[in-house]
PDB file of C-alpha atoms in Angstrom:
ATOM      1  CA  MET A 134    -107.818 -27.126 122.789  1.00  0.00           C
ATOM      2  CA  VAL A 135    -106.258 -27.804 119.466  1.00  0.00           C
ATOM      3  CA  ILE A 136    -104.745 -24.976 117.502  1.00  0.00           C
ATOM      4  CA  PHE A 137    -104.526 -25.278 113.732  1.00  0.00           C
ATOM      5  CA  CYS A 138    -101.853 -23.281 111.952  1.00  0.00           C
ATOM      6  CA  GLU A 139    -102.189 -22.738 108.256  1.00  0.00           C
ATOM      7  CA  VAL A 140     -99.082 -21.852 106.313  1.00  0.00           C
ATOM      8  CA  HIS A 141     -99.567 -19.824 103.207  1.00  0.00           C
ATOM      9  CA  ARG A 142     -96.920 -19.588 100.447  1.00  0.00           C
ATOM     10  CA  ILE A 143     -96.123 -16.020  99.677  1.00  0.00           C
ATOM     11  CA  GLU A 144     -95.214 -15.422  96.075  1.00  0.00           C
ATOM     12  CA  ARG A 145     -93.483 -12.272  94.727  1.00  0.00           C
ATOM     13  CA  SER A 146     -95.536 -10.378  92.326  1.00  0.00           C
ATOM     14  CA  PRO A 147     -93.984 -10.356  88.851  1.00  0.00           C
ATOM     15  CA  THR A 148     -92.433  -7.145  87.596  1.00  0.00           C
ATOM     16  CA  ILE A 149     -93.908  -5.359  84.719  1.00  0.00           C
ATOM     17  CA  PHE A 150     -90.839  -5.963  82.439  1.00  0.00           C
ATOM     18  CA  PRO A 151     -88.931  -8.994  83.674  1.00  0.00           C
ATOM     19  CA  LEU A 152     -85.312  -9.209  82.390  1.00  0.00           C
ATOM     20  CA  THR A 153     -84.261 -12.641  81.253  1.00  0.00           C
ATOM     21  CA  ARG A 154     -80.589 -13.698  80.936  1.00  0.00           C
ATOM     22  CA  GLU A 155     -80.753 -13.230  77.165  1.00  0.00           C
ATOM     23  CA  LYS A 156     -82.145  -9.727  77.485  1.00  0.00           C
ATOM     24  CA  ARG A 157     -79.514  -8.752  80.047  1.00  0.00           C
ATOM     25  CA  GLY A 158     -76.769  -9.976  77.670  1.00  0.00           C
ATOM     26  CA  PHE A 159     -78.272  -7.997  74.790  1.00  0.00           C
ATOM     27  CA  SER A 160     -78.397  -4.877  76.963  1.00  0.00           C
ATOM     28  CA  MET A 161     -74.735  -5.215  77.842  1.00  0.00           C
ATOM     29  CA  MET A 162     -73.790  -5.625  74.173  1.00  0.00           C
ATOM     30  CA  LEU A 163     -75.793  -2.540  73.271  1.00  0.00           C
ATOM     31  CA  ILE A 164     -74.043  -0.511  75.961  1.00  0.00           C
ATOM     32  CA  LEU A 165     -70.610  -1.664  74.781  1.00  0.00           C
ATOM     33  CA  LEU A 166     -71.506  -0.824  71.184  1.00  0.00           C
ATOM     34  CA  LEU A 167     -72.565   2.669  72.150  1.00  0.00           C
ATOM     35  CA  MET A 168     -69.326   3.140  74.071  1.00  0.00           C
ATOM     36  CA  LEU A 169     -67.296   1.952  71.063  1.00  0.00           C
ATOM     37  CA  VAL A 170     -69.105   4.291  68.695  1.00  0.00           C
ATOM     38  CA  SER A 171     -68.570   7.154  71.101  1.00  0.00           C
ATOM     39  CA  LEU A 172     -64.852   6.350  71.408  1.00  0.00           C
ATOM     40  CA  THR A 173     -64.477   6.043  67.624  1.00  0.00           C
ATOM     41  CA  SER A 174     -66.111   9.407  67.091  1.00  0.00           C
ATOM     42  CA  VAL A 175     -63.675  10.949  69.539  1.00  0.00           C
ATOM     43  CA  VAL A 176     -60.653   9.373  67.810  1.00  0.00           C
ATOM     44  CA  ASN A 177     -61.924  10.271  64.345  1.00  0.00           C
ATOM     45  CA  SER A 178     -62.095  13.890  65.379  1.00  0.00           C
ATOM     46  CA  GLN A 179     -58.280  13.884  65.339  1.00  0.00           C
ATOM     47  CA  CYS A 180     -58.411  14.377  61.518  1.00  0.00           C
ATOM     48  CA  SER A 181     -58.911  18.071  62.030  1.00  0.00           C
ATOM     49  CA  ASN A 182     -59.888  20.379  59.215  1.00  0.00           C
ATOM     50  CA  THR A 183     -56.858  22.670  59.074  1.00  0.00           C
ATOM     51  CA  GLU A 184     -57.057  25.791  56.966  1.00  0.00           C
ATOM     52  CA  GLY A 185     -55.206  25.451  53.682  1.00  0.00           C
ATOM     53  CA  ARG A 186     -55.037  21.642  53.759  1.00  0.00           C
ATOM     54  CA  GLY A 187     -58.440  20.770  52.332  1.00  0.00           C
ATOM     55  CA  ASP A 188     -61.682  19.313  53.623  1.00  0.00           C
ATOM     56  CA  THR A 189     -60.976  16.507  56.079  1.00  0.00           C
ATOM     57  CA  SER A 190     -64.559  16.137  57.241  1.00  0.00           C
ATOM     58  CA  SER A 191     -64.983  12.951  55.215  1.00  0.00           C
ATOM     59  CA  CYS A 192     -61.683  11.447  56.364  1.00  0.00           C
ATOM     60  CA  VAL A 193     -61.564   8.327  58.481  1.00  0.00           C
ATOM     61  CA  CYS A 194     -58.862   8.558  61.112  1.00  0.00           C
ATOM     62  CA  ASN A 195     -58.185   6.271  64.035  1.00  0.00           C
ATOM     63  CA  ASN A 196     -55.222   4.757  65.826  1.00  0.00           C
ATOM     64  CA  GLU A 197     -54.349   2.424  62.931  1.00  0.00           C
ATOM     65  CA  THR A 198     -55.767   3.965  59.749  1.00  0.00           C
ATOM     66  CA  VAL A 199     -55.856   7.318  58.010  1.00  0.00           C
ATOM     67  CA  THR A 200     -58.024   7.429  54.893  1.00  0.00           C
ATOM     68  CA  CYS A 201     -58.477  10.789  53.194  1.00  0.00           C
ATOM     69  CA  SER A 202     -59.281  10.218  49.535  1.00  0.00           C
ATOM     70  CA  ASN A 203     -60.850  12.872  47.312  1.00  0.00           C
ATOM     71  CA  ALA A 204     -60.656  15.448  50.082  1.00  0.00           C
ATOM     72  CA  GLY A 205     -58.864  18.175  48.125  1.00  0.00           C
ATOM     73  CA  LEU A 206     -55.826  17.931  50.386  1.00  0.00           C
ATOM     74  CA  THR A 207     -52.727  19.926  49.514  1.00  0.00           C
ATOM     75  CA  LEU A 208     -50.816  18.664  52.560  1.00  0.00           C
ATOM     76  CA  LEU A 209     -51.066  15.682  54.869  1.00  0.00           C
ATOM     77  CA  PRO A 210     -53.709  16.003  57.600  1.00  0.00           C
ATOM     78  CA  GLU A 211     -52.504  17.209  60.970  1.00  0.00           C
ATOM     79  CA  ASP A 212     -52.798  15.532  64.379  1.00  0.00           C
ATOM     80  CA  VAL A 213     -52.565  12.017  62.959  1.00  0.00           C
ATOM     81  CA  GLN A 214     -51.635   9.331  65.470  1.00  0.00           C
ATOM     82  CA  ALA A 215     -48.006   8.153  65.188  1.00  0.00           C
ATOM     83  CA  SER A 216     -49.172   4.552  65.622  1.00  0.00           C
ATOM     84  CA  VAL A 217     -51.043   4.327  62.294  1.00  0.00           C
ATOM     85  CA  LEU A 218     -50.338   1.344  60.018  1.00  0.00           C
ATOM     86  CA  LEU A 219     -52.013   2.725  56.863  1.00  0.00           C
ATOM     87  CA  ILE A 220     -51.935   6.225  55.376  1.00  0.00           C
ATOM     88  CA  ASN A 221     -54.157   6.623  52.309  1.00  0.00           C
ATOM     89  CA  VAL A 222     -54.298  10.133  50.889  1.00  0.00           C
ATOM     90  CA  SER A 223     -54.914   9.197  47.256  1.00  0.00           C
ATOM     91  CA  SER A 224     -56.770  11.361  44.723  1.00  0.00           C
ATOM     92  CA  ASN A 225     -55.872  14.709  46.248  1.00  0.00           C
ATOM     93  CA  SER A 226     -53.812  17.747  45.224  1.00  0.00           C
ATOM     94  CA  ILE A 227     -50.649  17.099  47.215  1.00  0.00           C
ATOM     95  CA  ALA A 228     -47.705  18.489  45.232  1.00  0.00           C
ATOM     96  CA  ASN A 229     -44.983  18.447  47.849  1.00  0.00           C
ATOM     97  CA  LEU A 230     -43.994  16.508  50.937  1.00  0.00           C
ATOM     98  CA  GLY A 231     -41.786  18.033  53.581  1.00  0.00           C
ATOM     99  CA  GLU A 232     -38.538  16.282  54.470  1.00  0.00           C
ATOM    100  CA  ASN A 233     -39.929  15.207  57.867  1.00  0.00           C
ATOM    101  CA  ALA A 234     -43.592  14.879  56.909  1.00  0.00           C
ATOM    102  CA  LEU A 235     -43.629  11.144  57.656  1.00  0.00           C
ATOM    103  CA  ALA A 236     -40.784  10.865  60.156  1.00  0.00           C
ATOM    104  CA  LYS A 237     -42.964  10.130  63.173  1.00  0.00           C
ATOM    105  CA  PHE A 238     -44.802   7.187  61.579  1.00  0.00           C
ATOM    106  CA  GLN A 239     -42.364   4.473  62.625  1.00  0.00           C
ATOM    107  CA  LYS A 240     -45.064   1.776  62.506  1.00  0.00           C
ATOM    108  CA  VAL A 241     -46.653   2.626  59.153  1.00  0.00           C
ATOM    109  CA  GLU A 242     -46.670  -0.320  56.735  1.00  0.00           C
ATOM    110  CA  ILE A 243     -48.577   1.076  53.734  1.00  0.00           C
ATOM    111  CA  ILE A 244     -48.451   4.591  52.273  1.00  0.00           C
ATOM    112  CA  VAL A 245     -50.782   5.456  49.376  1.00  0.00           C
ATOM    113  CA  LEU A 246     -50.125   8.728  47.533  1.00  0.00           C
ATOM    114  CA  SER A 247     -51.708   7.692  44.235  1.00  0.00           C
ATOM    115  CA  ASP A 248     -53.217  10.284  41.884  1.00  0.00           C
ATOM    116  CA  ASN A 249     -51.765  13.419  43.404  1.00  0.00           C
ATOM    117  CA  GLN A 250     -49.575  16.149  41.899  1.00  0.00           C
ATOM    118  CA  LEU A 251     -46.133  15.108  43.084  1.00  0.00           C
ATOM    119  CA  THR A 252     -43.343  16.198  40.743  1.00  0.00           C
ATOM    120  CA  GLY A 253     -40.427  15.163  42.913  1.00  0.00           C
ATOM    121  CA  VAL A 254     -39.773  13.352  46.166  1.00  0.00           C
ATOM    122  CA  THR A 255     -36.532  13.683  48.089  1.00  0.00           C
ATOM    123  CA  SER A 256     -34.955  10.519  49.426  1.00  0.00           C
ATOM    124  CA  GLY A 257     -35.371  11.549  53.037  1.00  0.00           C
ATOM    125  CA  VAL A 258     -39.181  11.628  52.924  1.00  0.00           C
ATOM    126  CA  PHE A 259     -39.606   7.843  52.976  1.00  0.00           C
ATOM    127  CA  SER A 260     -36.268   6.939  54.565  1.00  0.00           C
ATOM    128  CA  ASN A 261     -35.928   5.606  58.103  1.00  0.00           C
ATOM    129  CA  LEU A 262     -39.369   3.988  58.162  1.00  0.00           C
ATOM    130  CA  PRO A 263     -38.472   0.486  59.401  1.00  0.00           C
ATOM    131  CA  ALA A 264     -41.992  -0.993  59.116  1.00  0.00           C
ATOM    132  CA  LEU A 265     -42.793   0.321  55.614  1.00  0.00           C
ATOM    133  CA  LYS A 266     -43.709  -2.540  53.245  1.00  0.00           C
ATOM    134  CA  GLN A 267     -45.701  -0.966  50.400  1.00  0.00           C
ATOM    135  CA  LEU A 268     -45.386   2.444  48.753  1.00  0.00           C
ATOM    136  CA  TYR A 269     -47.831   3.641  46.079  1.00  0.00           C
ATOM    137  CA  LEU A 270     -46.859   6.723  44.057  1.00  0.00           C
ATOM    138  CA  ASP A 271     -48.713   5.905  40.854  1.00  0.00           C
ATOM    139  CA  GLY A 272     -50.562   8.587  38.932  1.00  0.00           C
ATOM    140  CA  ASN A 273     -48.277  11.533  39.713  1.00  0.00           C
ATOM    141  CA  SER A 274     -45.756  13.550  37.680  1.00  0.00           C
ATOM    142  CA  LEU A 275     -42.527  11.958  38.870  1.00  0.00           C
ATOM    143  CA  THR A 276     -39.614  11.668  36.449  1.00  0.00           C
ATOM    144  CA  THR A 277     -37.353   9.790  38.869  1.00  0.00           C
ATOM    145  CA  LEU A 278     -37.289   8.383  42.374  1.00  0.00           C
ATOM    146  CA  GLU A 279     -34.296   8.995  44.584  1.00  0.00           C
ATOM    147  CA  GLU A 280     -32.899   6.151  46.630  1.00  0.00           C
ATOM    148  CA  ILE A 281     -34.776   5.380  49.830  1.00  0.00           C
ATOM    149  CA  SER A 282     -32.547   4.226  52.673  1.00  0.00           C
ATOM    150  CA  ASN A 283     -33.117   2.344  55.922  1.00  0.00           C
ATOM    151  CA  VAL A 284     -36.357   0.647  54.840  1.00  0.00           C
ATOM    152  CA  PRO A 285     -35.456  -3.032  55.379  1.00  0.00           C
ATOM    153  CA  ASN A 286     -39.018  -4.318  54.920  1.00  0.00           C
ATOM    154  CA  LEU A 287     -39.944  -2.406  51.754  1.00  0.00           C
ATOM    155  CA  GLN A 288     -41.173  -4.983  49.222  1.00  0.00           C
ATOM    156  CA  THR A 289     -43.428  -3.128  46.776  1.00  0.00           C
ATOM    157  CA  ILE A 290     -43.128   0.232  45.010  1.00  0.00           C
ATOM    158  CA  ASP A 291     -45.702   1.369  42.454  1.00  0.00           C
ATOM    159  CA  ILE A 292     -44.610   4.292  40.258  1.00  0.00           C
ATOM    160  CA  SER A 293     -46.795   3.475  37.279  1.00  0.00           C
ATOM    161  CA  ARG A 294     -48.513   6.265  35.320  1.00  0.00           C
ATOM    162  CA  ASN A 295     -45.526   8.589  35.842  1.00  0.00           C
ATOM    163  CA  PRO A 296     -43.180   9.948  33.115  1.00  0.00           C
ATOM    164  CA  ILE A 297     -40.252   8.042  34.624  1.00  0.00           C
ATOM    165  CA  ILE A 298     -36.854   8.450  32.948  1.00  0.00           C
ATOM    166  CA  CYS A 299     -34.995   5.171  33.413  1.00  0.00           C
ATOM    167  CA  ASP A 300     -31.302   5.843  34.064  1.00  0.00           C
ATOM    168  CA  ASP A 301     -28.617   5.049  36.607  1.00  0.00           C
ATOM    169  CA  LYS A 302     -30.591   6.835  39.342  1.00  0.00           C
ATOM    170  CA  LEU A 303     -33.022   3.913  39.412  1.00  0.00           C
ATOM    171  CA  LYS A 304     -30.405   1.177  39.847  1.00  0.00           C
ATOM    172  CA  TRP A 305     -31.168   0.998  43.565  1.00  0.00           C
ATOM    173  CA  LEU A 306     -34.641  -0.390  42.736  1.00  0.00           C
ATOM    174  CA  ALA A 307     -32.930  -3.717  41.986  1.00  0.00           C
ATOM    175  CA  SER A 308     -33.071  -4.420  45.729  1.00  0.00           C
ATOM    176  CA  ILE A 309     -36.898  -4.101  45.820  1.00  0.00           C
ATOM    177  CA  GLN A 310     -38.875  -7.304  45.363  1.00  0.00           C
ATOM    178  CA  GLN A 311     -41.653  -5.813  43.197  1.00  0.00           C
ATOM    179  CA  VAL A 312     -41.490  -2.562  41.214  1.00  0.00           C
ATOM    180  CA  LYS A 313     -44.465  -1.505  39.098  1.00  0.00           C
ATOM    181  CA  GLY A 314     -44.260   1.080  36.354  1.00  0.00           C
ATOM    182  CA  THR A 315     -43.147   1.862  32.823  1.00  0.00           C
ATOM    183  CA  CYS A 316     -40.215   3.929  31.630  1.00  0.00           C
ATOM    184  CA  LYS A 317     -40.835   6.914  29.410  1.00  0.00           C
ATOM    185  CA  SER A 318     -38.996   4.996  26.686  1.00  0.00           C
ATOM    186  CA  GLY A 319     -41.635   2.254  26.739  1.00  0.00           C
ATOM    187  CA  GLU A 320     -39.953  -0.629  28.565  1.00  0.00           C
ATOM    188  CA  THR A 321     -41.166  -1.619  31.976  1.00  0.00           C
ATOM    189  CA  ILE A 322     -39.076  -0.667  34.963  1.00  0.00           C
ATOM    190  CA  ALA A 323     -38.745  -4.357  35.815  1.00  0.00           C
ATOM    191  CA  GLU A 324     -37.204  -4.971  32.369  1.00  0.00           C
ATOM    192  CA  PHE A 325     -34.879  -1.989  32.809  1.00  0.00           C
ATOM    193  CA  ILE A 326     -33.676  -3.340  36.155  1.00  0.00           C
ATOM    194  CA  ALA A 327     -33.132  -6.811  34.681  1.00  0.00           C
ATOM    195  CA  ASN A 328     -31.143  -5.362  31.776  1.00  0.00           C
ATOM    196  CA  THR A 329     -29.122  -3.248  34.208  1.00  0.00           C
ATOM    197  CA  LYS A 330     -28.209  -6.328  36.230  1.00  0.00           C
ATOM    198  CA  ARG A 331     -27.272  -8.223  33.076  1.00  0.00           C
ATOM    199  CA  ASN A 332     -25.088  -5.384  31.799  1.00  0.00           C
ATOM    200  CA  ALA A 333     -23.390  -5.099  35.172  1.00  0.00           C
ATOM    201  CA  MET A 334     -22.529  -8.801  35.084  1.00  0.00           C
ATOM    202  CA  ASN A 335     -21.185  -8.510  31.534  1.00  0.00           C
ATOM    203  CA  ASP A 336     -19.081  -5.501  32.499  1.00  0.00           C
ATOM    204  CA  THR A 337     -17.635  -7.452  35.396  1.00  0.00           C
ATOM    205  CA  ASP A 338     -16.738 -10.374  33.136  1.00  0.00           C
ATOM    206  CA  ASN A 339     -15.194  -8.026  30.573  1.00  0.00           C
ATOM    207  CA  ASN A 340     -13.146  -6.311  33.236  1.00  0.00           C
ATOM    208  CA  HIS A 341     -11.837  -9.657  34.437  1.00  0.00           C
ATOM    209  CA  SER A 342     -10.953 -10.591  30.863  1.00  0.00           C
ATOM    210  CA  LYS A 343      -9.142  -7.282  30.343  1.00  0.00           C
ATOM    211  CA  ASP A 344      -7.249  -7.809  33.561  1.00  0.00           C
ATOM    212  CA  ASP A 345      -6.079 -11.194  32.314  1.00  0.00           C
ATOM    213  CA  HIS A 346      -4.734  -9.764  29.024  1.00  0.00           C
ATOM    214  CA  HIS A 347      -3.611  -6.367  30.215  1.00  0.00           C
ATOM    215  CA  PRO A 348      -1.629  -6.260  33.437  1.00  0.00           C
ATOM    216  CA  SER A 349      -2.656  -3.638  35.883  1.00  0.00           C
ATOM    217  CA  ALA A 350      -0.536  -0.646  36.816  1.00  0.00           C
ATOM    218  CA  ALA A 351       0.342  -2.329  40.104  1.00  0.00           C
ATOM    219  CA  ARG A 352       1.712  -5.351  38.275  1.00  0.00           C
ATOM    220  CA  ILE A 353       3.720  -3.184  35.892  1.00  0.00           C
ATOM    221  CA  TYR A 354       5.132  -1.213  38.801  1.00  0.00           C
ATOM    222  CA  ALA A 355       6.102  -4.406  40.614  1.00  0.00           C
ATOM    223  CA  VAL A 356       7.806  -5.800  37.532  1.00  0.00           C
ATOM    224  CA  SER A 357       9.669  -2.524  36.952  1.00  0.00           C
ATOM    225  CA  ILE A 358      11.094  -2.756  40.466  1.00  0.00           C
ATOM    226  CA  VAL A 359      11.738  -6.478  40.737  1.00  0.00           C
ATOM    227  CA  LEU A 360      13.188  -7.067  37.259  1.00  0.00           C
ATOM    228  CA  PRO A 361      16.209  -4.718  37.639  1.00  0.00           C
ATOM    229  CA  ILE A 362      16.974  -6.228  41.026  1.00  0.00           C
ATOM    230  CA  LEU A 363      16.903  -9.714  39.575  1.00  0.00           C
ATOM    231  CA  LEU A 364      19.105  -8.591  36.659  1.00  0.00           C
ATOM    232  CA  VAL A 365      21.702  -7.045  38.987  1.00  0.00           C
ATOM    233  CA  ALA A 366      21.685 -10.148  41.147  1.00  0.00           C
ATOM    234  CA  PHE A 367      22.226 -12.336  38.064  1.00  0.00           C
ATOM    235  CA  VAL A 368      25.157 -10.213  36.818  1.00  0.00           C
ATOM    236  CA  CYS A 369      26.780 -10.266  40.229  1.00  0.00           C
ATOM    237  CA  THR A 370      26.366 -14.001  40.462  1.00  0.00           C
ATOM    238  CA  VAL A 371      27.978 -14.529  37.052  1.00  0.00           C
ATOM    239  CA  PHE A 372      30.835 -12.168  37.925  1.00  0.00           C
ATOM    240  CA  VAL A 373      31.558 -13.971  41.171  1.00  0.00           C
ATOM    241  CA  ALA A 374      31.393 -17.325  39.424  1.00  0.00           C
ATOM    242  CA  ILE A 375      33.971 -16.174  36.845  1.00  0.00           C
ATOM    243  CA  ILE A 376      36.361 -14.949  39.568  1.00  0.00           C
ATOM    244  CA  VAL A 377      36.041 -18.194  41.473  1.00  0.00           C
ATOM    245  CA  TYR A 378      36.626 -20.192  38.313  1.00  0.00           C
ATOM    246  CA  ARG A 379      39.763 -18.199  37.421  1.00  0.00           C
ATOM    247  CA  ASN A 380      41.157 -18.606  40.930  1.00  0.00           C
ATOM    248  CA  LYS A 381      40.646 -22.330  40.711  1.00  0.00           C
ATOM    249  CA  LEU A 382      42.522 -22.428  37.386  1.00  0.00           C
ATOM    250  CA  LYS A 383      45.472 -20.524  38.864  1.00  0.00           C
ATOM    251  CA  GLU A 384      45.534 -22.795  41.886  1.00  0.00           C
ATOM    252  CA  ALA A 385      45.496 -25.875  39.702  1.00  0.00           C
ATOM    253  CA  LYS A 386      48.337 -24.501  37.535  1.00  0.00           C
ATOM    254  CA  TYR A 387      50.395 -23.666  40.595  1.00  0.00           C
ATOM    255  CA  ASN A 388      49.919 -27.113  42.081  1.00  0.00           C
ATOM    256  CA  SER A 389      51.058 -28.778  38.840  1.00  0.00           C
ATOM    257  CA  SER A 390      54.554 -27.138  38.944  1.00  0.00           C
ATOM    258  CA  VAL A 391      57.698 -27.917  41.041  1.00  0.00           C
ATOM    259  CA  ARG A 392      59.629 -25.064  42.516  1.00  0.00           C
ATOM    260  CA  TYR A 393      63.180 -25.269  43.842  1.00  0.00           C
ATOM    261  CA  SER A 394      66.018 -22.851  44.636  1.00  0.00           C
ATOM    262  CA  ALA A 395      69.603 -23.055  43.435  1.00  0.00           C
ATOM    263  CA  VAL A 396      72.261 -21.535  45.625  1.00  0.00           C
ATOM    264  CA  GLN A 397      75.431 -20.146  44.073  1.00  0.00           C
ATOM    265  CA  LYS A 398      78.340 -18.133  45.371  1.00  0.00           C
ATOM    266  CA  ASP A 399      79.481 -14.971  43.869  1.00  0.00           C
ATOM    267  CA  ARG A 400      83.110 -13.997  43.565  1.00  0.00           C
ATOM    268  CA  GLY A 401      83.109 -12.473  46.953  1.00  0.00           C
ATOM    269  CA  GLY A 402      81.963 -15.670  48.547  1.00  0.00           C
ATOM    270  CA  GLY A 403      78.387 -14.481  49.193  1.00  0.00           C
ATOM    271  CA  ARG A 404      75.368 -16.593  48.484  1.00  0.00           C
ATOM    272  CA  VAL A 405      73.122 -15.835  45.587  1.00  0.00           C
ATOM    273  CA  TYR A 406      69.661 -17.417  45.448  1.00  0.00           C
ATOM    274  CA  ASP A 407      68.308 -18.173  42.074  1.00  0.00           C
ATOM    275  CA  ASP A 408      64.698 -19.429  42.031  1.00  0.00           C
ATOM    276  CA  VAL A 409      64.024 -21.785  39.253  1.00  0.00           C
ATOM    277  CA  THR A 410      60.613 -23.199  38.399  1.00  0.00           C
ATOM    278  CA  THR A 411      60.485 -26.408  36.501  1.00  0.00           C
ATOM    279  CA  GLU A 412      57.256 -27.856  35.177  1.00  0.00           C
ATOM    280  CA  LEU A 413      56.784 -31.552  35.871  1.00  0.00           C
TER     281      LEU A 413
END
């Protein structure tokens, strides 16, 4: 008896919505995008709307950027990450910045305070920010800008559209690569700085010239001490030379004469010495 075995190929029934490799990749991208949006919304919530500071609901805040323009701010927003690289609070109503308002932003590179109501900024506000490269203070009511220290990377300062009074307080701006703005007198701040440098060089040259023609007090003092000493030394030298010369003359005169003694006897038989000097 012969037994026939028939082998049937069993095929899996297709799913209703088969996922191809392309569709799986698209799904993963969509999930990552949703996660990113969710994370961004959480970070952006750090620009909290604090009473008395303005409306920060339209601000964009994340780990690297703070942008709060036209938000009616009177102070900087709170709870901003210390790691931000850009702070843009332009077109607000900020009139004052606390001494330590920016102290924690050690990585910030750009600060934009354009079109606010600043009337004065103390030097400590922007000092000690090692990463700061650009500072925009245009469109305020500043009349001067105090020296900012410990900002080795600061390259650009914009103080245009301010009633700046150009005087010696702005000399420190000569160390900044680019300064934008116009003095209240009409000349640009760049021209004022250039003229200040030129005048400083001329003053230095004039001082050197005056030093050449007019001896300093130290030189006069030295001469007043040294000259009498030299004069006394000269007089003493001349006096000693005269004495030596006179002694030599006496010695020469003595050596040119012959001296002898004549011996005579008095009436009592005693000897009487009679020195006689005879010139040769």
